[in-house]
Coordinates of C-alpha atoms and ligand atoms in Angstrom, one line a residue:
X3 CA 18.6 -5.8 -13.9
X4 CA 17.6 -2.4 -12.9
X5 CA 14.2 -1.6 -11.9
X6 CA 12.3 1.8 -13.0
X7 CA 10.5 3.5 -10.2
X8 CA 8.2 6.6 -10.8
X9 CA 7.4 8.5 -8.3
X10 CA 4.4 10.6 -7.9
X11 CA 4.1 13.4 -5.4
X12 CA 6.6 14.1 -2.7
X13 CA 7.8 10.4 -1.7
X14 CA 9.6 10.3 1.7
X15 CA 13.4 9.7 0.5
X16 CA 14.5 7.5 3.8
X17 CA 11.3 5.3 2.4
X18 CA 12.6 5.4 -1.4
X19 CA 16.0 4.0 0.6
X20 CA 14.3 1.3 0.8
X21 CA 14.0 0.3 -2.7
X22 CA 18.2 -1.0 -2.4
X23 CA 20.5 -0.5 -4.8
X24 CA 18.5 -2.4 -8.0
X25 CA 16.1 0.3 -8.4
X26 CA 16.2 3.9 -10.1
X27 CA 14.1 6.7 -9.0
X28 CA 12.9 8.4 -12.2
X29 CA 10.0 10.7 -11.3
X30 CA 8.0 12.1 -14.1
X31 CA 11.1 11.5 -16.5
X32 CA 10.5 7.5 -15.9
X33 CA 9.7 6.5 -19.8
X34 CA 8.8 2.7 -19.1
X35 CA 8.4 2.3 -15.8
X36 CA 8.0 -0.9 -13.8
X37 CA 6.7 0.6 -10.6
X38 CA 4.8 4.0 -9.3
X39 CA 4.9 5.4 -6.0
X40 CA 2.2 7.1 -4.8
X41 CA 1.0 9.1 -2.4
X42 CA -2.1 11.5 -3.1
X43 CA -2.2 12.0 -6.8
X44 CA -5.3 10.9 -9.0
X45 CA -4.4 8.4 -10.4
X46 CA -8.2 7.8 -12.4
X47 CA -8.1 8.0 -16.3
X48 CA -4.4 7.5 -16.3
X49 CA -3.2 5.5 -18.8
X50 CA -0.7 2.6 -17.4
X51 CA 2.4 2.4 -19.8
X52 CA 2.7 -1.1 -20.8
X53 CA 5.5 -2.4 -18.3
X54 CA 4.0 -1.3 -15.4
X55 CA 4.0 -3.6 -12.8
X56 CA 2.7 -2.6 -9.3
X57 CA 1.3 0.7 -7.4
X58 CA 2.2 1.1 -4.2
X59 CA 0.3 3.6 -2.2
X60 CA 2.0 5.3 0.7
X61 CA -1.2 5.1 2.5
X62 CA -4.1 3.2 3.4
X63 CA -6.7 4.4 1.2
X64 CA -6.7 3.3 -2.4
X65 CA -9.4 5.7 -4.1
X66 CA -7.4 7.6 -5.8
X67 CA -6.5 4.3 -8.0
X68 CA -8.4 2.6 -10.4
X69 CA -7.9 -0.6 -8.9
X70 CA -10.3 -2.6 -11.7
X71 CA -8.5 -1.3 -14.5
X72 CA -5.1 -2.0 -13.2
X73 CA -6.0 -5.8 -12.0
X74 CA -7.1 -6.3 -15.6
X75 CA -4.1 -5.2 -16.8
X76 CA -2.4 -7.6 -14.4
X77 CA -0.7 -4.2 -11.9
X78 CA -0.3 -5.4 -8.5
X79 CA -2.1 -2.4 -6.2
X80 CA -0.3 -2.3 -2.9
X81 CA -1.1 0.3 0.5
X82 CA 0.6 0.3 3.5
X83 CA -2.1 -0.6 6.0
X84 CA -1.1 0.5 9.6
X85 CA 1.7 3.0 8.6
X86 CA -0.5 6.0 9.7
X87 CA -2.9 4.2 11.9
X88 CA -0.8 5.8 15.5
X89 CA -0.7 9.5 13.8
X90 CA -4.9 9.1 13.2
X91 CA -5.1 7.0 16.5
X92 CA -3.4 10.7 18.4
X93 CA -5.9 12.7 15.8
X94 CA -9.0 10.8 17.5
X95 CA -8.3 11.0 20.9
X96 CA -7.2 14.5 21.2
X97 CA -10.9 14.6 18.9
X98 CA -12.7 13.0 22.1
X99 CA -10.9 15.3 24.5
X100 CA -11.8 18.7 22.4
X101 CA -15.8 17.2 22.5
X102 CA -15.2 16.7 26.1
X103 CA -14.6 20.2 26.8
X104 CA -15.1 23.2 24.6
X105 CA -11.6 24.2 24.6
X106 CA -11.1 26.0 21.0
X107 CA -14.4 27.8 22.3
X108 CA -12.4 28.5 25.6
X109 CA -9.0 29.8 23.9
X110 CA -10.9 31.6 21.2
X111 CA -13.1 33.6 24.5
X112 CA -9.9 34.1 26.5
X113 CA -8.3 35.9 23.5
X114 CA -11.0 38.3 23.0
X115 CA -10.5 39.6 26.6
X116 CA -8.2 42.6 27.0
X117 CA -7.6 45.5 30.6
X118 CA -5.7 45.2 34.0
X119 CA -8.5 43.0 34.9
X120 CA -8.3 39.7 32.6
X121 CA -7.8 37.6 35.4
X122 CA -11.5 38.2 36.9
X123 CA -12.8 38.5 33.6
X124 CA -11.5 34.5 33.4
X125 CA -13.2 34.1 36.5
X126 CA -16.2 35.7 35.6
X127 CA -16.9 33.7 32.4
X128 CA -15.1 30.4 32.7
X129 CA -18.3 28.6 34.1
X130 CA -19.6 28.8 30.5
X131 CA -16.7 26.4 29.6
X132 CA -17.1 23.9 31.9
X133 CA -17.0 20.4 30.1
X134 CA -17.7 16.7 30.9
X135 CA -14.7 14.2 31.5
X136 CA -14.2 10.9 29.3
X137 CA -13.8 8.8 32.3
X138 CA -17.0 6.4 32.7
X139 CA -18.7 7.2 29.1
X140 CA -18.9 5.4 26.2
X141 CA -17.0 5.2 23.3
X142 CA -18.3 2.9 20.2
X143 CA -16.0 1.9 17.8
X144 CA -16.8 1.1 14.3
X145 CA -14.2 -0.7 12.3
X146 CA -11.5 -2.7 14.4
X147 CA -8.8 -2.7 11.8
X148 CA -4.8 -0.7 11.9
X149 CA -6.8 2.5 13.7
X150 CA -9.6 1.1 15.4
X151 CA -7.9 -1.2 17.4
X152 CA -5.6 1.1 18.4
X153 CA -8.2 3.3 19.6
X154 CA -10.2 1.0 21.4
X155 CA -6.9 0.0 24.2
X156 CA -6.0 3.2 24.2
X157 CA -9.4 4.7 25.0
X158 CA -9.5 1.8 27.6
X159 CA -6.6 2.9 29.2
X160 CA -8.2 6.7 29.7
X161 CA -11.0 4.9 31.9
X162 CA -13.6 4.6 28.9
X163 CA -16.1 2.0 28.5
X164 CA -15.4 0.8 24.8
X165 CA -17.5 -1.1 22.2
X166 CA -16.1 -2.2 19.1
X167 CA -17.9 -3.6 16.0
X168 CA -16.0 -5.0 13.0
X169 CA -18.0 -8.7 11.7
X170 CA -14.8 -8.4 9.3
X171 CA -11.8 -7.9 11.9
X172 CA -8.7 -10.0 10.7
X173 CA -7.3 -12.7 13.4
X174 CA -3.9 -10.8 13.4
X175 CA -5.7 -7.3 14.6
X176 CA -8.0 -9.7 17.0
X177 CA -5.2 -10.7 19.2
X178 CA -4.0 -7.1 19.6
X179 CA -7.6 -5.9 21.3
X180 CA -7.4 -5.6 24.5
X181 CA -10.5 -7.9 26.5
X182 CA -11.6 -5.4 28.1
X183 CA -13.4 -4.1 24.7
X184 CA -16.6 -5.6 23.9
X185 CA -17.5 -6.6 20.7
X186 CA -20.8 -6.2 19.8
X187 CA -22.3 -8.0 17.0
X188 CA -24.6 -5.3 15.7
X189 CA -24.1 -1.8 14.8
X190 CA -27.0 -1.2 16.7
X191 CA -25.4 -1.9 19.8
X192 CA -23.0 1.1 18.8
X193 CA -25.4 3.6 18.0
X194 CA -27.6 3.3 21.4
X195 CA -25.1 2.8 24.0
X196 CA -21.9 5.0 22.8
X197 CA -21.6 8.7 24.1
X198 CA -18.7 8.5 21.7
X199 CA -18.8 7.2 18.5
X200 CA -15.1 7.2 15.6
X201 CA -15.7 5.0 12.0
X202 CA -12.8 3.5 10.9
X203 CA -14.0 1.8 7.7
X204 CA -13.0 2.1 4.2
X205 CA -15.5 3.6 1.8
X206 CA -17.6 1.3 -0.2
X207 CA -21.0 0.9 -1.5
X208 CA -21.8 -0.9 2.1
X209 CA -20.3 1.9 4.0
X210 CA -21.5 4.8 2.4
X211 CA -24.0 7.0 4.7
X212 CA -23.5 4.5 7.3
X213 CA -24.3 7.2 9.3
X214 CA -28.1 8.1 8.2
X215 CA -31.4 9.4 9.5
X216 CA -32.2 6.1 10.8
X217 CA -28.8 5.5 12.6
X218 CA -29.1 9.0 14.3
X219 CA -32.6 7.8 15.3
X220 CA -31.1 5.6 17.7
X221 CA -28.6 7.5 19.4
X222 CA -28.3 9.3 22.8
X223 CA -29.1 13.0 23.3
X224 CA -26.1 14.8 22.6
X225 CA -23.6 11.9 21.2
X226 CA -20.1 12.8 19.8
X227 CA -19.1 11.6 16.3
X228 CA -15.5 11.3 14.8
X229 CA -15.1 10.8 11.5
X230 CA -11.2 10.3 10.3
X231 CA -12.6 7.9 7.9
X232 CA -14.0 9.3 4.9
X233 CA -16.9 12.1 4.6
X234 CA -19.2 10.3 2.6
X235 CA -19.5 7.6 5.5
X236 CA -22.2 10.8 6.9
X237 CA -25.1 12.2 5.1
X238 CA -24.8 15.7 5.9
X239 CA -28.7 16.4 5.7
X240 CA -29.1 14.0 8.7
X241 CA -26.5 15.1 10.6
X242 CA -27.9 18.3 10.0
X243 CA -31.4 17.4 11.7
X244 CA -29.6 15.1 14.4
X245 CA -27.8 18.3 15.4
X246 CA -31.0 20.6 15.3
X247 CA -32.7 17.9 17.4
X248 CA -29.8 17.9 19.7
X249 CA -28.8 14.1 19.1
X250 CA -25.5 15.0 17.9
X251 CA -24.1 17.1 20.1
X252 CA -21.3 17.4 18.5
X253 CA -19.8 16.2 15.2
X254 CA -15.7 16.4 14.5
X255 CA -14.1 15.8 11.0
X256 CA -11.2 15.9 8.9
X257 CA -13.1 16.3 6.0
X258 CA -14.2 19.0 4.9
X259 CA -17.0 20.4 2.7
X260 CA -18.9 24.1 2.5
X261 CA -21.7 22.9 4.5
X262 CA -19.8 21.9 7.1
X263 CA -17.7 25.1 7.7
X264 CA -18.4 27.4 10.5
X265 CA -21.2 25.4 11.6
X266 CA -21.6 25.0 15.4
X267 CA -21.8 21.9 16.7
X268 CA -19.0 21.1 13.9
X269 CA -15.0 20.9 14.1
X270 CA -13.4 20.2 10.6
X271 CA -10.2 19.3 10.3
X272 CA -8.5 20.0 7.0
X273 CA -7.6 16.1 6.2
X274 CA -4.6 16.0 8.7
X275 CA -5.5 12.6 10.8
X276 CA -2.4 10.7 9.3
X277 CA 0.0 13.5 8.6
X278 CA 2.6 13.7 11.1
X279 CA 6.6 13.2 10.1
X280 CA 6.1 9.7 11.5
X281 CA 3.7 8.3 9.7
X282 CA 5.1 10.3 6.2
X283 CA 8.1 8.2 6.8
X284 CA 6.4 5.0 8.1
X285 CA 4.1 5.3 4.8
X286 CA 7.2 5.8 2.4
X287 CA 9.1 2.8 4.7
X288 CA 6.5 0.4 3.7
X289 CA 6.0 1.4 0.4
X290 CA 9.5 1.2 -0.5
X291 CA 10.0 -2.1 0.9
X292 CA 6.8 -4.0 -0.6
X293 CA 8.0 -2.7 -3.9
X294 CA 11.2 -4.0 -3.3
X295 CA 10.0 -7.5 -2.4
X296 CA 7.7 -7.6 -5.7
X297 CA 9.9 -6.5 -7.8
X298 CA 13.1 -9.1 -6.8
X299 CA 10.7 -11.7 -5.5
X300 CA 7.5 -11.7 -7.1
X301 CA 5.8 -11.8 -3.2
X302 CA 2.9 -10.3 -2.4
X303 CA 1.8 -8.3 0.7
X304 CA -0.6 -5.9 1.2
X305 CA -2.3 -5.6 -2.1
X306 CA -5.5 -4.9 -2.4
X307 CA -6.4 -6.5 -5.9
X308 CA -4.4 -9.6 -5.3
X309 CA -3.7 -12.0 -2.3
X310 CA -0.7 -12.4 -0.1
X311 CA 1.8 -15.1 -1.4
X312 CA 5.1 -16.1 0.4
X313 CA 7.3 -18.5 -1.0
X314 CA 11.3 -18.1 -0.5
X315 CA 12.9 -18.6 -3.4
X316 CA 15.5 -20.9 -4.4
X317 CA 15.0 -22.4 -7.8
X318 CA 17.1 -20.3 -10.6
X319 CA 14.2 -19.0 -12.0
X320 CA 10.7 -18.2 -11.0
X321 CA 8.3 -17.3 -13.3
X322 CA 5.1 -15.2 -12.0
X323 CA 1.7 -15.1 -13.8
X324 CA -1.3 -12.8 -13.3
X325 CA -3.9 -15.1 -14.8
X326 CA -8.0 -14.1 -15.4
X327 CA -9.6 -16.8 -12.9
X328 CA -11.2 -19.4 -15.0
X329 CA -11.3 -23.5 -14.6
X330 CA -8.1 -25.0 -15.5
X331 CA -5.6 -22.8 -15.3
X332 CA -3.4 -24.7 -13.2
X333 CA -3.6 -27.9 -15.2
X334 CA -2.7 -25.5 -18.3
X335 CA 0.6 -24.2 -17.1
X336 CA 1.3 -26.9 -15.8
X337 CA 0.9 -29.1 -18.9
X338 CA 3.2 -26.0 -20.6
X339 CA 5.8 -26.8 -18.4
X340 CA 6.4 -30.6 -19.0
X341 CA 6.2 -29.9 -22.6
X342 CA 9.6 -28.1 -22.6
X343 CA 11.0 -31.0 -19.8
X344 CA 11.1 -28.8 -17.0
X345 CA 10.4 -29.2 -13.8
X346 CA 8.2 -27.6 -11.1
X347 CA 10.1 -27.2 -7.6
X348 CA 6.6 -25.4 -6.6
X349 CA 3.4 -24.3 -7.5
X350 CA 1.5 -21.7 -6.1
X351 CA -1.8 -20.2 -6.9
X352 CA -4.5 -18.2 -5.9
X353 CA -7.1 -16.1 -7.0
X354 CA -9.1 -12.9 -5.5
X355 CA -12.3 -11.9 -7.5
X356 CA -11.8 -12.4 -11.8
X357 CA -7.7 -12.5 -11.0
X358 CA -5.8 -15.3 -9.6
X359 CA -1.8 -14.9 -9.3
X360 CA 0.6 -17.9 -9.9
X361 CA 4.1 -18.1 -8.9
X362 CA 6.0 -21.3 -10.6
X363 CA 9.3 -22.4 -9.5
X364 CA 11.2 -24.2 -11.8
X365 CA 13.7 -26.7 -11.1
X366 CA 16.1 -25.3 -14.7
X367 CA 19.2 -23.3 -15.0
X368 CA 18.8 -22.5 -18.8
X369 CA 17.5 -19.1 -20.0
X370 CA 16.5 -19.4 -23.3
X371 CA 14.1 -23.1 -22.0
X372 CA 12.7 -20.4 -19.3
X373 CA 12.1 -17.7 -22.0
X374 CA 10.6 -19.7 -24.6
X375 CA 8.0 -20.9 -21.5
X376 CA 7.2 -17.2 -20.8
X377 CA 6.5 -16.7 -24.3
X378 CA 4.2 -19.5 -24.2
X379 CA 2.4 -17.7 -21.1
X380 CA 2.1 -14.7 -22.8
X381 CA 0.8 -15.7 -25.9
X382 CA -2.4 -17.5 -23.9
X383 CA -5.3 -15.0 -23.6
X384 CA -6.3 -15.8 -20.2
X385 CA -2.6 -15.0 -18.9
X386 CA -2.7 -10.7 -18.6
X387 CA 0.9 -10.6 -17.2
X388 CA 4.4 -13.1 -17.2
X389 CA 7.2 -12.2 -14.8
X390 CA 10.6 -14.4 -15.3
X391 CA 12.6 -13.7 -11.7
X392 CA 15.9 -14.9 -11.5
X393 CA 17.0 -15.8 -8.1
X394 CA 20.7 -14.9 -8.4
X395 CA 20.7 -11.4 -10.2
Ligands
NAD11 N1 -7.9 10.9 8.0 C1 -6.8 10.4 7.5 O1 -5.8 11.0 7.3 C2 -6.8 8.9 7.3 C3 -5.6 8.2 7.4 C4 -5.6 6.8 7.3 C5 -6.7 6.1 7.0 N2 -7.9 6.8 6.9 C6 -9.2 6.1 6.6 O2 -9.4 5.2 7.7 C7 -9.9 4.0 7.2 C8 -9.5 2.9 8.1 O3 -8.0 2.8 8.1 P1 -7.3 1.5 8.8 O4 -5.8 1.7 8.5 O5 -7.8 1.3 10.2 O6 -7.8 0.3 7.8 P2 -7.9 -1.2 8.1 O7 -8.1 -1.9 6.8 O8 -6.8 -1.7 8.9 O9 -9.2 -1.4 8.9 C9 -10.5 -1.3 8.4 C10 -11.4 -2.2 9.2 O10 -12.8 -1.9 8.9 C11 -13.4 -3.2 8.9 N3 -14.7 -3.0 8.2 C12 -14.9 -3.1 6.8 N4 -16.2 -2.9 6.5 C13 -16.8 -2.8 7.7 C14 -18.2 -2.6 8.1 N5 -19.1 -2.5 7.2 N6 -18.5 -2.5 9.4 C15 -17.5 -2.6 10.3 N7 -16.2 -2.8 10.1 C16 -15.9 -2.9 8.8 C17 -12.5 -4.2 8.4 O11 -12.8 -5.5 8.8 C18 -11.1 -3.7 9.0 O12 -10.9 -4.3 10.2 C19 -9.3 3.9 5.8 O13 -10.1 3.1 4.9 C20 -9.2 5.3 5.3 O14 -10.3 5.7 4.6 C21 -7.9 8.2 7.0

């Protein structure tokens, strides 16, 4: 069996490698495709051709997908957490190091000097450009995930004091932060302490304007914000006042917007904080291979509209369900299964939100027994999607 992959935007080909020799990369020209690759494109108001499968993102954020319609029609959504998180980690630090020190102020003065005498012209006027060092201050750290934590040691290591909030952080990332960060258990803590303060949260109804009037109300004179999030994590009228107040002394993006450009006070970045070669590759990489692992195993990792699920596979077939989450469900299929005498070498299910996914090992070698079952799947309206894997093709 040959998979259909299509491809949207420019997809890494050393990631599409990945994929192995089962798949077919056919960009636009894919007519019934059982995967997408994506990377940037809009994917809202699409419409999903029937046998689609799964979306992988090369990326971490997912907004460009619709992730509610594709879970409902049973489309695993996959990112690739971590793949970029060094390149935006690099992006934040030389972002604390420009606040330190006006040094795009400094490079932009020195230019506009000209005559025999630069050198004491440079001596004249560099005392306007003298900065502050990192060393000492304090750097809060909102959001302890891929980025976050990576920030936090590193900004250790430069001789920073570092706070980090995240009353969400996952056990795996946990283990990877240094001691030496303290966790706070309220944003609060963040906002009056931190000299420095980077988000690294997705965007959601709880996030947005996480940064508003009454956040800026409790910062130090003169704090330094970095946002390689997402923009709408700031409301840009209170940034506004917290700058003409001189609370924020001192706000660097990488998203832009007209009221942000040209601004002082303000560095924008034109949404570069993940791309470097590395992480273009590293993104494409992961995509390629949790694709592949779908596609010839039914696993799951890294979705983020269904849950992980590992089992190695060893019955003939497997057969994969994307079920609506209701009671019963697993007493139903399997009830299915002993009508046609087959036999379950293992059963596992879970569900996230409205969606639960099943994968169902069966213990029989004949095709047309495992067919007739799917069709019995299929035919039930709580059952949105029916995957038969077969472990030797
Ligand atoms: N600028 C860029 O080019 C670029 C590149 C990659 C990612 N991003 C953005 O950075 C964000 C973070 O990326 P990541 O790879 O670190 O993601 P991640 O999922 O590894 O980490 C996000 C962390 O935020 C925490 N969190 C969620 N809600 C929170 C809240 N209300 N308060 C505190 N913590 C909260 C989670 O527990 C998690 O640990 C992404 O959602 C994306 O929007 C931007």
């Amino acid at each position: 069996m040959v998979f259909s992959v299509r491809t949207f935007n420019n997809i890494n080909q050393i990631g599409l490698k990945e994929l192995g020799n089962k798949f077919q990369i056919d960009g636009d020209q894919a007519v019934n495709p059982d995967a997408f690759i994506v990377r940037s494109e809009n994917l809202h108001g699409f419409a999903f051709p029937e046998n689609l499968k799964a979306i992988a993102r090369a990326g971490a954020g997912t907004n460009n997908i619709p992730i509610e319609e594709a879970t409902a029609q049973g489309i695993v959504v996959f990112n690739t957490p971590g793949a970029n998180a060094n390149a935006v980690k690099e992006a934040v630090l030389a972002s604390i190091l420009l606040s330190a020190r006006d040094y795009i102020g400094a490079t932009a003065w020195v230019n506009t000097l000209s005559g025999d005498d630069v050198p004491k012209q440079v001596e004249a006027g560099k005392k306007q450009f003298a900065g502050t060092e990192i060393t000492g201050k304090t750097l809060g750290v909102i959001g302890l995930g891929a980025i976050g934590a990576r920030i936090a040691n590193d900004a250790r290591r430069l001789g920073m004091n570092v706070l980090g909030y995240d009353p969400y952080v996952s056990v795996e990332t946990a283990w990877s932060i240094s001691s030496h960060v303290k966790r706070v258990d309220d944003l609060k803590e963040i906002f009056r302490q931190s000299d420095y303060i980077t988000v690294h949260v997705p965007l959601n109804d709880s996030t947005r304007e996480l940064f508003d009037a009454q956040a800026f109300s409790m910062m130090k004179k003169g704090t330094t914000i970095i946002n390689f999030a997402r923009g709408e994590l700031v409301s840009h009228p209170a940034l506004f006042d917290a700058i003409a107040t001189g609370v924020v002394g001192h706000y660097v993006t990488d998203f832009g917007t007209d009221d942000l450009l040209n601004q002082p006070h303000i560095t924008v970045f034109p949404h570069v904080g993940g791309s470097t070669e590395e992480a273009e590759l590293n993104c494409a990489v992961a995509a390629g291979k949790t694709i592949r692992r779908f596609m010839e195993t039914g696993e799951i990792t890294n979705s983020v509209n269904f849950p992980n699920m590992h089992q190695a596979l060893s019955t003939p077939f497997r057969i994969t369900l994307i079920n609506k989450n209701v009671p019963n469900m697993v007493a139903k299929i399997s009830t299915a299964v002993s009508q046609l005498n087959i036999n379950i070498d293992n059963i596992l299910n879970r569900s996230k939100g409205d969606y639960a996914y099943t994968i169902l090992d069966l213990d029989e070698a004949d095709r047309e027994k495992i067919t007739a079952l799917a069709q019995q799947f299929e035919s039930d309206e709580n059952i949105v999607k029916v995957r038969i894997i077969e472990s030797r093709k």
